[in-house]
Short mmCIF file of C-alpha atoms in Angstrom, two decimals:
data_model
loop_
_atom_site.label_atom_id
_atom_site.label_comp_id
_atom_site.label_asym_id
_atom_site.label_seq_id
_atom_site.Cartn_x
_atom_site.Cartn_y
_atom_site.Cartn_z
CA UNK A 238 -24.46 -3.74 10.40
CA UNK A 239 -25.84 -1.60 6.98
CA UNK A 240 -22.02 -3.10 5.28
CA UNK A 241 -21.01 -0.68 2.63
CA UNK A 242 -23.85 1.41 1.30
CA UNK A 243 -23.90 3.91 -2.02
CA UNK A 244 -26.20 6.07 -3.55
CA UNK A 245 -27.67 7.21 -5.31
CA UNK A 246 -28.32 3.80 -7.42
CA UNK A 247 -28.78 4.78 -10.85
CA UNK A 248 -28.50 8.45 -12.33
CA UNK A 249 -28.04 10.07 -15.68
CA UNK A 250 -26.66 12.94 -16.04
CA UNK A 251 -26.06 15.06 -19.30
CA UNK A 252 -22.52 15.74 -20.65
CA UNK A 253 -20.54 18.39 -18.69
CA UNK A 254 -22.39 17.88 -15.60
CA UNK A 255 -20.93 17.02 -12.03
CA UNK A 256 -22.06 14.81 -9.49
CA UNK A 257 -21.04 12.99 -6.28
CA UNK A 258 -21.54 9.33 -5.30
CA UNK A 259 -21.08 8.62 -1.71
CA UNK A 260 -20.30 5.52 -0.21
CA UNK A 261 -20.44 4.85 3.51
CA UNK A 262 -19.21 1.64 5.29
CA UNK A 263 -19.82 0.92 8.73
CA UNK A 264 -17.35 -1.62 9.37
CA UNK A 265 -14.54 0.62 10.94
CA UNK A 266 -12.12 -0.76 7.79
CA UNK A 267 -9.49 1.77 7.30
CA UNK A 268 -9.61 0.35 3.36
CA UNK A 269 -11.69 1.88 1.12
CA UNK A 270 -11.80 1.78 -3.04
CA UNK A 271 -13.78 3.01 -5.93
CA UNK A 272 -13.91 0.78 -8.72
CA UNK A 273 -15.69 0.58 -12.28
CA UNK A 274 -17.22 -2.05 -13.82
CA UNK A 275 -17.72 -1.55 -18.02
CA UNK A 276 -19.38 -4.40 -19.88
CA UNK A 277 -17.20 -7.59 -20.63
CA UNK A 278 -13.90 -5.66 -18.96
CA UNK A 279 -14.36 -6.84 -14.83
CA UNK A 280 -13.75 -3.87 -12.46
CA UNK A 281 -11.10 -1.51 -12.85
CA UNK A 282 -10.24 0.58 -10.10
CA UNK A 283 -10.40 4.28 -9.85
CA UNK A 284 -9.07 5.65 -6.55
CA UNK A 285 -8.34 3.47 -3.17
CA UNK A 286 -7.41 5.10 0.46
CA UNK A 287 -5.67 3.33 2.89
CA UNK A 288 -7.02 5.42 6.05
CA UNK A 289 -8.53 9.13 7.08
CA UNK A 290 -6.16 11.61 4.73
CA UNK A 291 -4.83 9.32 2.35
CA UNK A 292 -6.09 8.86 -1.07
CA UNK A 293 -3.95 7.34 -4.29
CA UNK A 294 -4.98 6.60 -7.87
CA UNK A 295 -5.57 3.31 -9.13
CA UNK A 296 -5.91 2.22 -12.78
CA UNK A 297 -7.76 4.34 -14.66
CA UNK A 298 -8.27 8.00 -12.11
CA UNK A 299 -8.37 10.23 -15.02
CA UNK A 300 -11.99 13.06 -14.60
CA UNK A 301 -12.72 11.20 -10.65
CA UNK A 302 -11.50 13.10 -8.05
CA UNK A 303 -11.69 11.79 -4.26
CA UNK A 304 -12.08 12.83 -0.19
CA UNK A 305 -11.90 10.56 2.90
CA UNK A 306 -12.10 12.73 5.63
CA UNK A 307 -13.87 10.09 8.07
CA UNK A 308 -13.10 6.54 8.33
CA UNK A 309 -16.56 6.17 6.94
CA UNK A 310 -17.23 8.14 4.08
CA UNK A 311 -15.74 8.16 0.30
CA UNK A 312 -17.25 10.08 -1.99
CA UNK A 313 -16.24 9.86 -5.47
CA UNK A 314 -16.51 13.09 -7.32
CA UNK A 315 -17.45 13.34 -11.05
CA UNK A 316 -16.42 16.85 -12.61
CA UNK A 317 -17.28 17.29 -16.70
CA UNK A 318 -19.05 14.29 -16.84
CA UNK A 319 -18.72 12.64 -20.41
CA UNK A 320 -19.74 9.17 -21.99
CA UNK A 321 -17.04 7.47 -21.55
CA UNK A 322 -18.04 7.84 -17.49
CA UNK A 323 -20.73 5.86 -18.62
CA UNK A 324 -20.57 2.25 -16.21
CA UNK A 325 -21.05 1.23 -13.12
CA UNK A 326 -19.72 2.54 -10.03
CA UNK A 327 -18.62 -0.03 -7.43
CA UNK A 328 -17.44 0.87 -3.72
CA UNK A 329 -15.39 -1.61 -1.39
CA UNK A 330 -13.62 -1.53 1.67
CA UNK A 331 -11.55 -3.93 4.38
CA UNK A 332 -9.93 -4.49 6.93
CA UNK A 333 -5.87 -3.00 6.34
CA UNK A 334 -3.33 -5.45 4.91
CA UNK A 335 -1.59 -6.60 7.86
CA UNK A 336 1.62 -8.83 7.40
CA UNK A 337 0.97 -11.31 9.48
CA UNK A 338 -3.02 -11.45 8.69
CA UNK A 339 -1.93 -10.57 4.81
CA UNK A 340 -4.82 -9.28 2.41
CA UNK A 341 -8.40 -9.21 3.52
CA UNK A 342 -11.47 -9.94 1.25
CA UNK A 343 -13.14 -6.82 0.10
CA UNK A 344 -17.35 -5.62 1.05
CA UNK A 345 -19.03 -4.40 -1.73
CA UNK A 346 -21.63 -2.43 -2.08
CA UNK A 347 -24.46 -2.57 -3.94
CA UNK A 348 -22.76 -0.42 -6.95
CA UNK A 349 -24.26 3.33 -8.27
CA UNK A 350 -25.58 3.03 -12.75
CA UNK A 351 -24.31 5.99 -13.80
CA UNK A 352 -25.29 7.05 -17.65
CA UNK A 353 -24.11 10.25 -19.39
CA UNK A 354 -25.88 11.36 -22.28
CA UNK B 30 2.44 -5.61 -13.13
CA UNK B 31 -0.42 -7.98 -11.76
CA UNK B 32 -2.09 -9.67 -14.45
CA UNK B 33 -5.34 -12.24 -13.85
CA UNK B 34 -6.42 -13.41 -17.19
CA UNK B 35 -9.84 -15.23 -17.38
CA UNK B 36 -9.61 -17.23 -21.23
CA UNK B 37 -13.51 -18.63 -21.23
CA UNK B 38 -15.76 -16.09 -21.52
CA UNK B 39 -19.26 -17.64 -21.11
CA UNK B 40 -20.33 -21.04 -20.40
CA UNK B 41 -23.47 -22.85 -20.59
CA UNK B 42 -24.15 -25.80 -18.90
CA UNK B 43 -27.12 -28.35 -18.10
CA UNK B 44 -28.83 -28.15 -13.86
CA UNK B 45 -26.25 -30.91 -12.05
CA UNK B 46 -23.35 -31.17 -14.62
CA UNK B 47 -19.69 -30.33 -12.72
CA UNK B 48 -18.40 -26.98 -14.29
CA UNK B 49 -14.82 -25.19 -13.71
CA UNK B 50 -13.50 -21.92 -14.39
CA UNK B 51 -10.34 -21.19 -15.11
CA UNK B 52 -7.93 -18.15 -13.76
CA UNK B 53 -4.66 -17.32 -14.43
CA UNK B 54 -2.71 -15.11 -12.70
CA UNK B 55 0.67 -13.02 -12.96
CA UNK B 56 2.89 -11.68 -10.55
CA UNK B 57 6.61 -11.34 -9.30
CA UNK B 58 6.10 -10.71 -5.92
CA UNK B 59 6.50 -14.41 -3.65
CA UNK B 60 3.47 -13.09 -1.34
CA UNK B 61 0.35 -12.46 -3.15
CA UNK B 62 -3.06 -13.06 -2.69
CA UNK B 63 -6.11 -14.70 -4.87
CA UNK B 64 -9.91 -14.55 -4.60
CA UNK B 65 -13.02 -15.64 -6.26
CA UNK B 66 -16.22 -13.42 -5.99
CA UNK B 67 -19.66 -13.81 -7.43
CA UNK B 68 -21.81 -11.38 -9.07
CA UNK B 69 -25.83 -12.70 -9.25
CA UNK B 70 -28.07 -11.57 -11.57
CA UNK B 71 -28.71 -8.70 -8.98
CA UNK B 72 -25.45 -6.95 -9.05
CA UNK B 73 -23.97 -7.71 -6.28
CA UNK B 74 -20.56 -8.82 -5.42
CA UNK B 75 -19.91 -11.38 -3.18
CA UNK B 76 -16.69 -13.07 -1.89
CA UNK B 77 -16.44 -16.83 -2.08
CA UNK B 78 -12.82 -17.32 -0.90
CA UNK B 79 -9.25 -16.10 -0.41
CA UNK B 80 -5.98 -17.95 -1.35
CA UNK B 81 -2.65 -17.22 -0.22
CA UNK B 82 0.55 -17.77 -2.05
CA UNK B 83 1.89 -20.02 0.91
CA UNK B 84 -1.20 -22.24 1.08
CA UNK B 85 -1.52 -24.41 -2.16
CA UNK B 86 -3.83 -27.13 -0.07
CA UNK B 87 -7.21 -27.08 -2.16
CA UNK B 88 -10.07 -26.15 -0.88
CA UNK B 89 -13.99 -27.75 -0.39
CA UNK B 90 -16.67 -26.00 0.48
CA UNK B 91 -20.11 -27.51 0.16
CA UNK B 92 -19.85 -27.83 -3.70
CA UNK B 93 -17.55 -25.41 -4.53
CA UNK B 94 -13.66 -26.48 -4.85
CA UNK B 95 -11.29 -24.40 -5.66
CA UNK B 96 -7.40 -25.63 -7.09
CA UNK B 97 -4.63 -23.82 -6.53
CA UNK B 98 -1.56 -24.75 -8.59
CA UNK B 99 1.73 -22.77 -8.37
CA UNK B 100 3.66 -24.45 -10.75
CA UNK B 101 0.98 -23.61 -13.48
CA UNK B 102 0.35 -20.02 -12.02
CA UNK B 103 -3.29 -21.28 -11.82
CA UNK B 104 -6.39 -21.37 -9.05
CA UNK B 105 -9.61 -22.97 -10.57
CA UNK B 106 -12.49 -22.94 -9.21
CA UNK B 107 -14.87 -26.08 -10.14
CA UNK B 108 -18.82 -26.12 -9.36
CA UNK B 109 -20.34 -30.02 -9.04
CA UNK B 110 -23.71 -30.46 -9.34
CA UNK B 111 -24.81 -27.23 -10.64
CA UNK B 112 -28.07 -25.86 -10.07
CA UNK B 113 -29.88 -22.54 -11.33
CA UNK B 114 -28.64 -20.30 -8.79
CA UNK B 115 -25.80 -20.50 -9.71
CA UNK B 116 -25.82 -18.65 -12.75
CA UNK B 117 -24.05 -15.28 -12.33
CA UNK B 118 -20.28 -13.84 -13.42
CA UNK B 119 -17.63 -14.85 -11.81
CA UNK B 120 -14.25 -13.35 -10.98
CA UNK B 121 -10.63 -14.12 -10.10
CA UNK B 122 -9.17 -11.26 -8.36
CA UNK B 123 -5.66 -10.87 -7.33
CA UNK B 124 -3.09 -8.79 -5.07
CA UNK B 125 -0.24 -8.80 -4.37
CA UNK B 126 -0.39 -7.54 -0.73
CA UNK B 127 2.98 -6.86 -0.35
CA UNK B 128 2.67 -3.48 1.45
CA UNK B 129 -0.66 -1.96 2.30
CA UNK B 130 -1.10 0.14 -0.54
CA UNK B 131 -0.69 -2.77 -2.95
CA UNK B 132 -4.05 -4.75 -0.94
CA UNK B 133 -5.95 -3.08 -3.54
CA UNK B 134 -7.28 -6.18 -6.38
CA UNK B 135 -6.33 -6.55 -9.92
CA UNK B 136 -9.68 -8.24 -11.50
CA UNK B 137 -10.23 -10.60 -14.56
CA UNK B 138 -12.57 -9.77 -17.14
CA UNK B 139 -15.12 -11.99 -15.80
CA UNK B 140 -16.68 -15.42 -16.61
CA UNK B 141 -20.74 -15.37 -17.29
CA UNK B 142 -21.93 -19.10 -15.98
CA UNK B 143 -25.56 -19.68 -17.15
CA UNK B 144 -26.83 -23.70 -15.61
CA UNK B 145 -30.24 -24.45 -17.21
CA UNK B 146 -32.34 -26.46 -16.22
#
């Protein structure tokens, strides 16, 4: 298993450009997440999905969009990039929460370092 | 709303010293899950432990141990006989896990641990 893979690893965008961060997992996890990590601020949830066709906003969704057409893929779209979106982006996946088993740990991809100038 | 506080921002120790990383959490739910993740200088996030709110037993795994105390809402992490390879940022995280949608994680800001030879 490759686990969670993210592309690209690094990207520099100009203000106003758009791009899609790709995320794929091969563990057949239902749940997938996008986080951003800013220096000294921990990770903040952008969007998450509990299954194909279902997405919902996290703590910091503004400026981003997601879609989940398959179990494996969960791309994150940035429209009209702004300097405030300079960050490291992590995709994660996990097994679904089940009342008996509880919440499972999340498996993270290697991250995408994005700079907007 | 759930919250995780890691009051220590940076800790520096000499190899072989013991070190404790503090984590204090807030939640209104009786069912929740606590996690620790390690982020080494290479940047990936590595899962260390999951603990549910019904299990207050301390856990030991090699040089790592965790102390969960519901009375003080704390889930502290101790590294015994620290090594240079322990140098990393350590995150504590909370999932309320009451429903599937609430399985998303809230992270603390992280503690940067430096272990000097």
